[in-house]
Coordinates of C-alpha atoms in Angstrom, one line a residue:
Chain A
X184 CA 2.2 -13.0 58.6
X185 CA 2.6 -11.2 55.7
X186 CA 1.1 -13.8 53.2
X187 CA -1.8 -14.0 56.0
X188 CA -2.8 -10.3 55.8
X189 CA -2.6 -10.8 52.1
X190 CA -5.3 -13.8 52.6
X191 CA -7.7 -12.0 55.4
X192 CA -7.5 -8.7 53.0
X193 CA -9.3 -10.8 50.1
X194 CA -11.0 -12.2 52.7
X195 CA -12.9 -9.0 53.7
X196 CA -13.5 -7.8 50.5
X197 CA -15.3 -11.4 49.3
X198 CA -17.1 -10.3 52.9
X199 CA -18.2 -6.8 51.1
X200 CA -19.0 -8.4 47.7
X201 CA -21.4 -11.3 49.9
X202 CA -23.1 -8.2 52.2
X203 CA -23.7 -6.2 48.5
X204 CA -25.6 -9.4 47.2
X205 CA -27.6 -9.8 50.7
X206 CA -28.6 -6.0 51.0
X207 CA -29.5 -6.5 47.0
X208 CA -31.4 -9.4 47.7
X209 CA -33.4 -7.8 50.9
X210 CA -34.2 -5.0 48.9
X211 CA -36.3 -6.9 45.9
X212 CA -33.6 -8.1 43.6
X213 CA -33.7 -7.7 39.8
X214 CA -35.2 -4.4 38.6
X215 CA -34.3 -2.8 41.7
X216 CA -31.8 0.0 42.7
X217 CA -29.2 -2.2 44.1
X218 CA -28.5 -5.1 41.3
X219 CA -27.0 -8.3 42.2
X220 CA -23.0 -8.3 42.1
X221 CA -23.7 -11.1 39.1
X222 CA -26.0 -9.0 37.2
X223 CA -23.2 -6.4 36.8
X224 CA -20.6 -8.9 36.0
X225 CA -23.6 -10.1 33.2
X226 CA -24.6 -7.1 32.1
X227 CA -20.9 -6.4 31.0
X228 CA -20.8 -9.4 28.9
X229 CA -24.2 -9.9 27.5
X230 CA -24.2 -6.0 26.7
X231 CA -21.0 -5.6 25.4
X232 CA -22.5 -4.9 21.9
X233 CA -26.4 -3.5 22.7
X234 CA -24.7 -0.4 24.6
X235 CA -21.1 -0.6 23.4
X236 CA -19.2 -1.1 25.7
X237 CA -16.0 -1.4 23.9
X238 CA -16.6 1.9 22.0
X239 CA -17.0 3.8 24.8
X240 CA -14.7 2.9 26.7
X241 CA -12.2 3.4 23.8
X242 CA -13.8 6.9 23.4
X243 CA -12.7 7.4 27.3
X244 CA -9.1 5.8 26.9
X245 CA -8.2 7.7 23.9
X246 CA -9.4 10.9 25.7
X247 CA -7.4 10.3 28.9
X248 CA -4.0 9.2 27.1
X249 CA -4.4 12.2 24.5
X250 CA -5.3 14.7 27.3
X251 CA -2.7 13.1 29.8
X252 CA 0.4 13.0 27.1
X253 CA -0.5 16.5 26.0
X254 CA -0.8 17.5 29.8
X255 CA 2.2 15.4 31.2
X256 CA 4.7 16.4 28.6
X257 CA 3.7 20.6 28.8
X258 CA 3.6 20.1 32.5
X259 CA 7.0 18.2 33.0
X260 CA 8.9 20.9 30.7
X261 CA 7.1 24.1 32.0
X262 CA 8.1 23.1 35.4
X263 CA 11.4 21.6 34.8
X264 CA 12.1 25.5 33.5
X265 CA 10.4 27.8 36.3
X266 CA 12.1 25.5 39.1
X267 CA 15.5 25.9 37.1
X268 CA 15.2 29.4 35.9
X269 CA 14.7 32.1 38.8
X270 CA 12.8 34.5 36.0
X271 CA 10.4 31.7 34.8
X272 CA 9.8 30.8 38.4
X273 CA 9.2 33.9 39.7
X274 CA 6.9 35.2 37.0
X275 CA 4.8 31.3 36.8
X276 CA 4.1 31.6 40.7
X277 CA 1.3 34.0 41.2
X278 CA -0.8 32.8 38.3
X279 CA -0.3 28.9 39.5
X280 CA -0.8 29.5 42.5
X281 CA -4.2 30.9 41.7
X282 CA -5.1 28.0 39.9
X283 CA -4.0 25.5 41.9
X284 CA -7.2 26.0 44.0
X285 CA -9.2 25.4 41.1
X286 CA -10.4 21.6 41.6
X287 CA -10.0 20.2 37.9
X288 CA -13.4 20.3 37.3
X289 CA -14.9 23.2 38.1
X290 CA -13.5 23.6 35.0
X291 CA -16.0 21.7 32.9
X292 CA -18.5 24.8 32.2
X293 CA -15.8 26.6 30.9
X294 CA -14.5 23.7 28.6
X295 CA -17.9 22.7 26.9
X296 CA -18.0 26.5 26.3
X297 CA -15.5 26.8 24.7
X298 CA -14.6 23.5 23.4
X299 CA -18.4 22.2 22.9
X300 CA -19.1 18.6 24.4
X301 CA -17.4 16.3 22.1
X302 CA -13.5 15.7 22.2
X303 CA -11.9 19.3 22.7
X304 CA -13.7 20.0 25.8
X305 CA -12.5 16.3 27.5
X306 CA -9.0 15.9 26.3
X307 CA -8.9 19.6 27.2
X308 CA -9.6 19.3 30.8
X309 CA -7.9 16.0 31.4
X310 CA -4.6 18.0 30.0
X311 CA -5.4 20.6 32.3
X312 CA -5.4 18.4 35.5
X313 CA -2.3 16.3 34.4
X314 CA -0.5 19.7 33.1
X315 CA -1.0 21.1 37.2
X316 CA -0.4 17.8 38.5
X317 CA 2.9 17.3 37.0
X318 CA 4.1 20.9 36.7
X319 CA 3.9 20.9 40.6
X320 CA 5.9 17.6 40.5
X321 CA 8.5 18.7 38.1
X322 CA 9.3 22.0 39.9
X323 CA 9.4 20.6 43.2
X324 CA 12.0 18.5 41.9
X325 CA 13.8 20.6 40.3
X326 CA 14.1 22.6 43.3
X327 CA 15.1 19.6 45.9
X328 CA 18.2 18.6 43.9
X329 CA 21.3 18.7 45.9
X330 CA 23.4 21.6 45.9
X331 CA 26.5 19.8 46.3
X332 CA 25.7 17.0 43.5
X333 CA 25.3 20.4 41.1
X334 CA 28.7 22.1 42.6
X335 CA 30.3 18.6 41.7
X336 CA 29.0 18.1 38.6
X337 CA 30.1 21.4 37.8
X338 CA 33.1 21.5 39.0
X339 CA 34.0 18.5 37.0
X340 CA 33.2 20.4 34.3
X341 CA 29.6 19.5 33.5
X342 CA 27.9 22.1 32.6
X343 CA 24.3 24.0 30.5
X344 CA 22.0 21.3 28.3
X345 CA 24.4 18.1 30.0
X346 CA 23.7 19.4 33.5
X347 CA 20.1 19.5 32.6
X348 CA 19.9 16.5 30.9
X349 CA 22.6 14.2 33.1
X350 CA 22.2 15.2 36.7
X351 CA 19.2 17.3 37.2
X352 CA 16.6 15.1 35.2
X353 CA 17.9 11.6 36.9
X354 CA 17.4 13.9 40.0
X355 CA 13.7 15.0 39.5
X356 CA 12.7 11.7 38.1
X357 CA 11.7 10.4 41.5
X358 CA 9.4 13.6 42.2
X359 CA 8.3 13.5 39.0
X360 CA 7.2 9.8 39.0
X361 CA 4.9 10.6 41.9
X362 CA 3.3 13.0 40.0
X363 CA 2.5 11.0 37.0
X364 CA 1.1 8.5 38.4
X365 CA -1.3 10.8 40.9
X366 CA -1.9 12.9 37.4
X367 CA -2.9 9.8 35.8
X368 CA -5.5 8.9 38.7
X369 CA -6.6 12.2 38.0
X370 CA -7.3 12.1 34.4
X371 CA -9.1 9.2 35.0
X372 CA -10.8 11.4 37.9
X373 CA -11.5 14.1 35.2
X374 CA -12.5 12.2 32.4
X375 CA -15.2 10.4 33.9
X376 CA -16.4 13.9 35.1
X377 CA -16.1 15.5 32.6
X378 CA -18.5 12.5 30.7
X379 CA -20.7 13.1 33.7
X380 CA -21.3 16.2 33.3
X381 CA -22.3 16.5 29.8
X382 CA -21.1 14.7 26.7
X383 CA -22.2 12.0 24.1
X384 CA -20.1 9.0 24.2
X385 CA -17.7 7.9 26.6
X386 CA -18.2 5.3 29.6
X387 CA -19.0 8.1 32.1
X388 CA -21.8 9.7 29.8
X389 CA -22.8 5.2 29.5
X390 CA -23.0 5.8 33.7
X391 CA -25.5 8.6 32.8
X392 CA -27.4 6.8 30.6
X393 CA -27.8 4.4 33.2
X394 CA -29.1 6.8 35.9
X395 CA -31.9 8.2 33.3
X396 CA -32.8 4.9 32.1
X397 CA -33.1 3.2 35.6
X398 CA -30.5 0.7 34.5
X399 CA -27.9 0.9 37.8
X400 CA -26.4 -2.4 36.6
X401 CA -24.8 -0.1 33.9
X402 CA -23.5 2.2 36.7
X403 CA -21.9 -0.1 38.3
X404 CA -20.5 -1.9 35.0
X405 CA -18.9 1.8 34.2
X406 CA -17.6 1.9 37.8
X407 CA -16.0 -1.5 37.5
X408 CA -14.3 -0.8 33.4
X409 CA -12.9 2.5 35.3
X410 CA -11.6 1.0 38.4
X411 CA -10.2 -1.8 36.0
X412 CA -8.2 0.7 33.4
X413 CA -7.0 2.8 36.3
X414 CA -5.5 0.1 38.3
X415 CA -3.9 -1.3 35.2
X416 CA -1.9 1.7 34.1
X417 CA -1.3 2.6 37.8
X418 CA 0.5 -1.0 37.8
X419 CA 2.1 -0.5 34.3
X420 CA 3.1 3.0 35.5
X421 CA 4.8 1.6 38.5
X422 CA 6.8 -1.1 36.7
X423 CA 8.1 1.5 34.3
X424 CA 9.5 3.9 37.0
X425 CA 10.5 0.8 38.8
X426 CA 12.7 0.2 36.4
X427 CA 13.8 3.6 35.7
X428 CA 14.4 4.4 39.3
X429 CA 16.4 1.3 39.9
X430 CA 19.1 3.1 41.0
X431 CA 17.6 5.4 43.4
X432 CA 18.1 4.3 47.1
X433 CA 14.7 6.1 48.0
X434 CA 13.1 3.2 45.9
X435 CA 11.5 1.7 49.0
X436 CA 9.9 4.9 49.6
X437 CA 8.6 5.7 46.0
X438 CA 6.9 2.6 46.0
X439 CA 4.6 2.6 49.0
Chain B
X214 CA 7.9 41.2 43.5
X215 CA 8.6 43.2 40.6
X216 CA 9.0 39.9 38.5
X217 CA 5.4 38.7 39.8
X218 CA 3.7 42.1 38.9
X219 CA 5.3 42.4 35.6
X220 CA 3.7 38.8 35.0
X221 CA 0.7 39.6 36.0
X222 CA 0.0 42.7 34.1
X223 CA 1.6 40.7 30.8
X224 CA -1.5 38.3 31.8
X225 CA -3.7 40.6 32.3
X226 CA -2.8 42.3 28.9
X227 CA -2.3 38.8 26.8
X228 CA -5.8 38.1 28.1
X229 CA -7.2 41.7 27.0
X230 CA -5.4 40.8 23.5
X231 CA -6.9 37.4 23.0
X232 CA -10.4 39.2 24.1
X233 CA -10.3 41.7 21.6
X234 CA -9.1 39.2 19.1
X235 CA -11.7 36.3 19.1
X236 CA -14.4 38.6 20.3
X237 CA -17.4 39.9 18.0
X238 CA -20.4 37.9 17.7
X239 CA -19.8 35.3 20.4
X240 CA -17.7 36.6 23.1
X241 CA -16.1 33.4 24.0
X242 CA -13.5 35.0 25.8
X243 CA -15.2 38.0 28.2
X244 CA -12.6 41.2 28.2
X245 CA -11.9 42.7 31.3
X246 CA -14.1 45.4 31.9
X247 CA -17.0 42.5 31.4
X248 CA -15.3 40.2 34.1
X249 CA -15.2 43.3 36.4
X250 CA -19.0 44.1 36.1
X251 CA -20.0 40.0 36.3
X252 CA -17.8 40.0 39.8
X253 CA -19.5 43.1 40.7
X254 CA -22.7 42.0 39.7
X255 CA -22.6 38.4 41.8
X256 CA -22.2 40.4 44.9
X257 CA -25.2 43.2 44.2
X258 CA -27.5 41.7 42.0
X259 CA -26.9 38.1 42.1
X260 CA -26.6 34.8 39.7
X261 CA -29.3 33.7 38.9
X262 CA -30.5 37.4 39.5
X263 CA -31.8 37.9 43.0
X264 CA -29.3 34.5 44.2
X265 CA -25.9 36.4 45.4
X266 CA -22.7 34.6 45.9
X267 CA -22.9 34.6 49.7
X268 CA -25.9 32.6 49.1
X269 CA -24.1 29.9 46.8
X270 CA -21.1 30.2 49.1
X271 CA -23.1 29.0 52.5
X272 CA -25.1 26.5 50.7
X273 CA -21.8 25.1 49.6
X274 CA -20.4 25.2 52.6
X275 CA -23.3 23.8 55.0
X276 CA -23.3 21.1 52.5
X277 CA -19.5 20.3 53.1
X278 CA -19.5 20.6 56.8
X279 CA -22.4 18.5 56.9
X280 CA -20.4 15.8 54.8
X281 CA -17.0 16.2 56.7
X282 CA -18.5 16.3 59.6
X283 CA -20.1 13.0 59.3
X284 CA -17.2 11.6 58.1
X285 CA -14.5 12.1 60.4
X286 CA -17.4 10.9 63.2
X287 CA -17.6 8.0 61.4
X288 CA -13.4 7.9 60.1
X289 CA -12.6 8.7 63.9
X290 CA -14.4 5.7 65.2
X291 CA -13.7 3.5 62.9
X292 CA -10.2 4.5 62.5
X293 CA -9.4 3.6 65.8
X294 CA -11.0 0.2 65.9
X295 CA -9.3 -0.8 62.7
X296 CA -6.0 0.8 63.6
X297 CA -5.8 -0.4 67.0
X298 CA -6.8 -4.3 66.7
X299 CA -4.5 -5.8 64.0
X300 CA -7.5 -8.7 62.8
X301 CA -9.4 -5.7 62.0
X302 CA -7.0 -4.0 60.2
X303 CA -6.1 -7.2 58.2
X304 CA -9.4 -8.1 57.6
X305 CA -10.9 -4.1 56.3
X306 CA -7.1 -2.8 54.7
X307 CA -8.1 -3.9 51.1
X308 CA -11.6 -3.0 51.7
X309 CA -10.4 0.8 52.1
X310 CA -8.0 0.7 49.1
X311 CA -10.2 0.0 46.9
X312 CA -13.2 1.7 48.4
X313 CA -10.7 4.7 48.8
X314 CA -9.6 4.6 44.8
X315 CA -13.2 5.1 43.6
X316 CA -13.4 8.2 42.7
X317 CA -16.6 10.2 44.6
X318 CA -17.5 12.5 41.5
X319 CA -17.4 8.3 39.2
X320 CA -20.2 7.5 42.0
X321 CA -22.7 10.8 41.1
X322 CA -25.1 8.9 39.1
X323 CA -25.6 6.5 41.6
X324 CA -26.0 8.8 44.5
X325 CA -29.0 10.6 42.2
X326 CA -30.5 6.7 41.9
X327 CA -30.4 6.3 44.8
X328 CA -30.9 9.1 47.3
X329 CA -32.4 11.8 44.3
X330 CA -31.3 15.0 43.3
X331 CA -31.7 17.1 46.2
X332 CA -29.5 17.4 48.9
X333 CA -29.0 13.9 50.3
X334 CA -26.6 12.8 47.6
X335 CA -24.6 15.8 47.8
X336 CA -23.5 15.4 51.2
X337 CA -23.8 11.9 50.7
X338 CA -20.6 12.0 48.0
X339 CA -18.7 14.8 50.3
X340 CA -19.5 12.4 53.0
X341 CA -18.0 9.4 50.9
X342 CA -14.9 11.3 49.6
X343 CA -14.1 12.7 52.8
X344 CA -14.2 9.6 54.5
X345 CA -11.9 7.0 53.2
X346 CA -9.3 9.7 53.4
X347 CA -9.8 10.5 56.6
X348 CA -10.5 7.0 57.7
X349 CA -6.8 6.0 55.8
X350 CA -5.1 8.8 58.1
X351 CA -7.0 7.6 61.3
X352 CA -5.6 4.4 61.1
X353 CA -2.4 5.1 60.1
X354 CA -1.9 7.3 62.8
X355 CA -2.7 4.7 65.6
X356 CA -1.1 2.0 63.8
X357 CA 2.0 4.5 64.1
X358 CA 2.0 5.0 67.7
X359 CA 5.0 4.1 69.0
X360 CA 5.0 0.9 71.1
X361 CA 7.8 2.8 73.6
X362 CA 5.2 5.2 74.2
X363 CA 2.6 2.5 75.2
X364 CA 5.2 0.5 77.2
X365 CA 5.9 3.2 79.1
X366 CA 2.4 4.6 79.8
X367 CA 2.3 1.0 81.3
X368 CA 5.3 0.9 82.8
X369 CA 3.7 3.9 84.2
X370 CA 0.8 1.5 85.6
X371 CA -1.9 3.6 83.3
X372 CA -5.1 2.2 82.7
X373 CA -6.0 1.2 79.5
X374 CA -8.4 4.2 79.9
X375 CA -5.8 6.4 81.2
X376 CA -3.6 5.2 78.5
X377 CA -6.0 6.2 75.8
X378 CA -6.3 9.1 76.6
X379 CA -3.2 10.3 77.8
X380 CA -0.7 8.0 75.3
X381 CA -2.4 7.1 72.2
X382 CA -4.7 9.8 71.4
X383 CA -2.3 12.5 71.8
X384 CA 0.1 10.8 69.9
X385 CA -2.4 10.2 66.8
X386 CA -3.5 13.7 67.0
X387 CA -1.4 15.1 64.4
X388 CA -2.0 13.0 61.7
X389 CA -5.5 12.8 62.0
X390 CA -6.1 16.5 61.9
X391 CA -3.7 16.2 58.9
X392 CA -6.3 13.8 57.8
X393 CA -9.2 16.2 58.8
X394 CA -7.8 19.0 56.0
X395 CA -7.3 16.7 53.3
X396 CA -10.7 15.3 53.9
X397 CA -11.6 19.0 53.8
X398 CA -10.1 19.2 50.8
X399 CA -11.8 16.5 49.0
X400 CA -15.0 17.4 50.4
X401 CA -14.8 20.8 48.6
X402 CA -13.3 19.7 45.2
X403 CA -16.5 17.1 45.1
X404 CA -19.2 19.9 46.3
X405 CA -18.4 21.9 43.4
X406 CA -18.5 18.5 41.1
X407 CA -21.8 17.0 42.7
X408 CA -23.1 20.7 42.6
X409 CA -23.0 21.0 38.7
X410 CA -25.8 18.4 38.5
X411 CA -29.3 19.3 39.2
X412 CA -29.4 22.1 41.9
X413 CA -29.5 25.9 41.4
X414 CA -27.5 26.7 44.7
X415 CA -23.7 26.3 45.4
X416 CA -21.2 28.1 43.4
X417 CA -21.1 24.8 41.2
X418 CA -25.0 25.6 40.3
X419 CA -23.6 29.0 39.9
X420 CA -21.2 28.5 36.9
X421 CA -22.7 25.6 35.8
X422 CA -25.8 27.7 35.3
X423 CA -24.1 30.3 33.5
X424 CA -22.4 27.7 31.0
X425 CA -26.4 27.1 30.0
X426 CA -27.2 30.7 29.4
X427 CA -24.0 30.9 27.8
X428 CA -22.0 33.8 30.3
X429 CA -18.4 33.0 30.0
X430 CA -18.1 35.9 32.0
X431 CA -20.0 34.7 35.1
X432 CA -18.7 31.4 34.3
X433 CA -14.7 32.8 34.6
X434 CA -15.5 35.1 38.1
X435 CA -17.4 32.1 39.3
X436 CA -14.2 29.7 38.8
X437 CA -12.0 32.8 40.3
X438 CA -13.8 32.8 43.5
X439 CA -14.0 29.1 44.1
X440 CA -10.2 29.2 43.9
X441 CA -10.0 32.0 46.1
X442 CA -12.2 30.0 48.7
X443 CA -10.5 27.1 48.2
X444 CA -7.3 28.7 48.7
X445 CA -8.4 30.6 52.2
X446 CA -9.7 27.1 53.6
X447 CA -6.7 25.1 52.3
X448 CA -3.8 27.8 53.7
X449 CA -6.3 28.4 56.8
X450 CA -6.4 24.8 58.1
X451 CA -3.2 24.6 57.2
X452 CA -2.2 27.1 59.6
X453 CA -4.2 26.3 62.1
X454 CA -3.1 22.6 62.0
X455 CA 0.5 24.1 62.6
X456 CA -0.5 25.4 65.4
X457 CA -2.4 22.8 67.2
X458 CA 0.0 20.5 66.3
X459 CA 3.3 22.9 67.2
X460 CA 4.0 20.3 70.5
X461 CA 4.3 17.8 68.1
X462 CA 7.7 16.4 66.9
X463 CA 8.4 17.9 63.3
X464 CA 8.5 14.0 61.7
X465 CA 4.9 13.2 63.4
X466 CA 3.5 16.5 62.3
X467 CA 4.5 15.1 58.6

């Protein structure tokens, strides 16, 4: 049954690929808005130099791993400490709370402002949206650990930077998995945004290109490079928590 | 409390600081009396002048209703077909994951190619981010019907009718209106996006427009006040789904 659904679920997306080459092909083929499903596939290979891909698409990578490290790793500490720390906690919510609201990019006028359009200004806001993403992930975890796993660890004597590092950490890691991997959706959300909405290299500012030029194919190349990267660090993501969350009985759960 | 204010007025104060510091020439960083009199100003005289924010605020709006709307037609309908007839779910499940993980703000330049600038491909992209979503909670919720609660409508001797409409649509009801916000949700974080490019109304026009002529300060209330809206809809529906929802078993409410 199982294997069957796999089979009828790769069935129905060949249907979608076969209806996108019919609905190209009724509306005038080559040249047109809608390009063929092949021309997309061979506009990515025969173009790979003429509108570099490869350097683009490096541009965006490099944008989305700087912005997402910088993000992930500010995120994960800041909230590790306000869910831990009553003070911290207390002070961070109002402030957080008010920019939780703030969808990720409505933050691009205020980055090219103040960043201008190259690097700064991406890897600024893709930091931003993993930095929320994860904070929210970290402190929620923080503030789900057991009460009676901390009274025991205490009581057996375990106490300040080995609590912290021993029990509360393995603790959060499951909330905090989630988090990453939805914050690394998101800088991938961000960046091409961000690219979008004004910048110079980078595969979303290619997509643009594409648009003003008339060449859709390139659209739809960008689309498919995007879709691509995302699902392969989503998958890499997934075996690395795997692994690290072996031992958690929730395992099932986490990966849905 | 007292923690919360004293955090607030150490913002408020850093921010002054950092104001004063980098200011001069190009005011990158608007102080505070400037931020008061751009927030002022939106509501009296209006960004562009003579466009207040009420204006930019309905025209986002509209736009998202008009998106949402559509969608959960269209996620409702479909959501039962798929969820209800296992071929059909089979046949479309990969379909919506993928469909689902492209991103609506990646699919802008091809909404402009294809349905222009104007209004059409904005609440063509709401309509598209709201949908999957939505369509993803539709048909998880009728998958998730509980086959006791069928078997015993039919035990019951309901019609299938009957047990539509007394069985399986109440039972999907809260997850779908959970669906309903989040599509919401995504419907508003894309208007703001799809707003940026090429239009002059909606609050993303609005900052967007005052990154060009260079006012940070406009630019900072304008980000302010989408948060603030976006906060009121998301707590709003929120509580309103709480209570529509309050017969509902705490799990299914989940």
């Amino acid at each position: 049954m199982r294997r069957q659904s796999r089979v009828l679920g790769f069935v129905g997306l060949a249907a979608v690929v076969v209806l996108w080459h019919l609905v190209a092909a009724g509306l005038g083929g080559a040249g047109a808005m809608v390009p063929f499903p092949l021309d997309v596939a061979r506009a990515i290979l025969n173009r790979w130099h003429a509108d570099d891909f490869g350097g683009n698409l490096l541009v965006s990578l490099s944008r989305v791993a700087v912005g997402f490290l910088v993000g992930a790793s500010v995120g994960t500490v800041v909230g590790i400490v306000s869910g831990w720390s009553h003070v911290a906690g207390r002070m961070l919510f109002v402030p957080l709370e008010l920019a939780r609201y703030v969808p990720a990019l409505a933050w691009v006028p205020l980055a090219i402002l103040w960043f201008g359009l190259g690097e700064g200004s991406k890897v600024f806001l893709v930091s931003l949206g993993a930095f929320f993403q994860t904070l929210i992930g970290a402190y929620t975890g923080v503030r789900r650990v057991d009460a009676a796993v901390l009274q025991a660890a205490r009581t057996l004597g375990c106490d300040g930077a080995a609590l912290l590092w021993r029990v509360v950490l393995p603790a959060v890691l499951p909330d905090l998995a989630t988090a990453l991997r939805v914050g690394m959706t998101l800088s991938y959300i961000t960046v091409v945004g961000a690219e979008l909405l004004g910048a110079d290299r980078g595969l979303g500012y290619l997509m643009m290109l594409g648009r003003e030029d008339g060449r859709p194919e390139l659209i739809f190349a960008g689309l498919a490079l995007f879709a691509a990267c995302n699902l392969g660090t989503e998958a890499g993501l997934r075996r690395v928590f795997d692994r690290l969350l072996r031992w958690h009985p929730g395992l099932e759960g986490v990966k849905v | 409390v007292r923690l919360t204010a004293l955090s607030i007025a150490l913002g408020l104060v850093l921010w002054e600081l950092v104001a004063i510091l980098t200011g001069g020439s190009r005011a990158l960083v608007p102080d505070l009396g400037q931020i008061a009199r751009a927030f002022a100003s939106l509501f009296t005289v209006g960004y562009p002048e003579g466009t207040l924010f009420y204006t930019h605020l309905a025209v986002s709006l509209s736009r998202i209703l008009a998106g949402v709307l559509t969608g959960a037609v269209a996620a409702v309908l479909l959501g039962f077909v798929i969820g209800w007839f296992p071929a059909v779910y089979a046949l479309c499940h990969l379909v919506i994951t993928v469909a689902r993980g492209i991103p609506a703000v990646a699919l802008i330049p091809l909404a402009i190619v294809w349905l222009g600038i104007d209004e059409a491909s904005k609440v063509a992209l709401i309509f598209y981010a709201s949908f999957w979503i939505m369509l993803t909670h539709v048909v998880d919720a009728v998958r998730r019907v509980s086959p006791d609660l069928v078997r015993a409508g039919q035990v019951f001797g309901l019609t299938q009718r009957q047990l539509f409409a007394w069985v399986v649509l109440p039972a999907t009801l809260p997850r779908v209106l959970t669906g309903l916000r989040i599509g919401l949700g995504m419907g508003f974080v894309v208007v703001i996006t799809a707003e940026m490019v090429g239009t002059v109304r909606g609050m993303g026009a609005m900052i967007m427009d005052a990154r060009r002529f260079f006012r940070p300060d406009i630019v900072i209330v304008g980000m302010i006040l989408v948060g603030l809206v976006g906060g009121i809809l998301s707590t709003g529906l929120g509580r309103l789904e709480r209570r529509l929802t309050r017969w509902a078993e705490p799990e299914a409410a989940r």
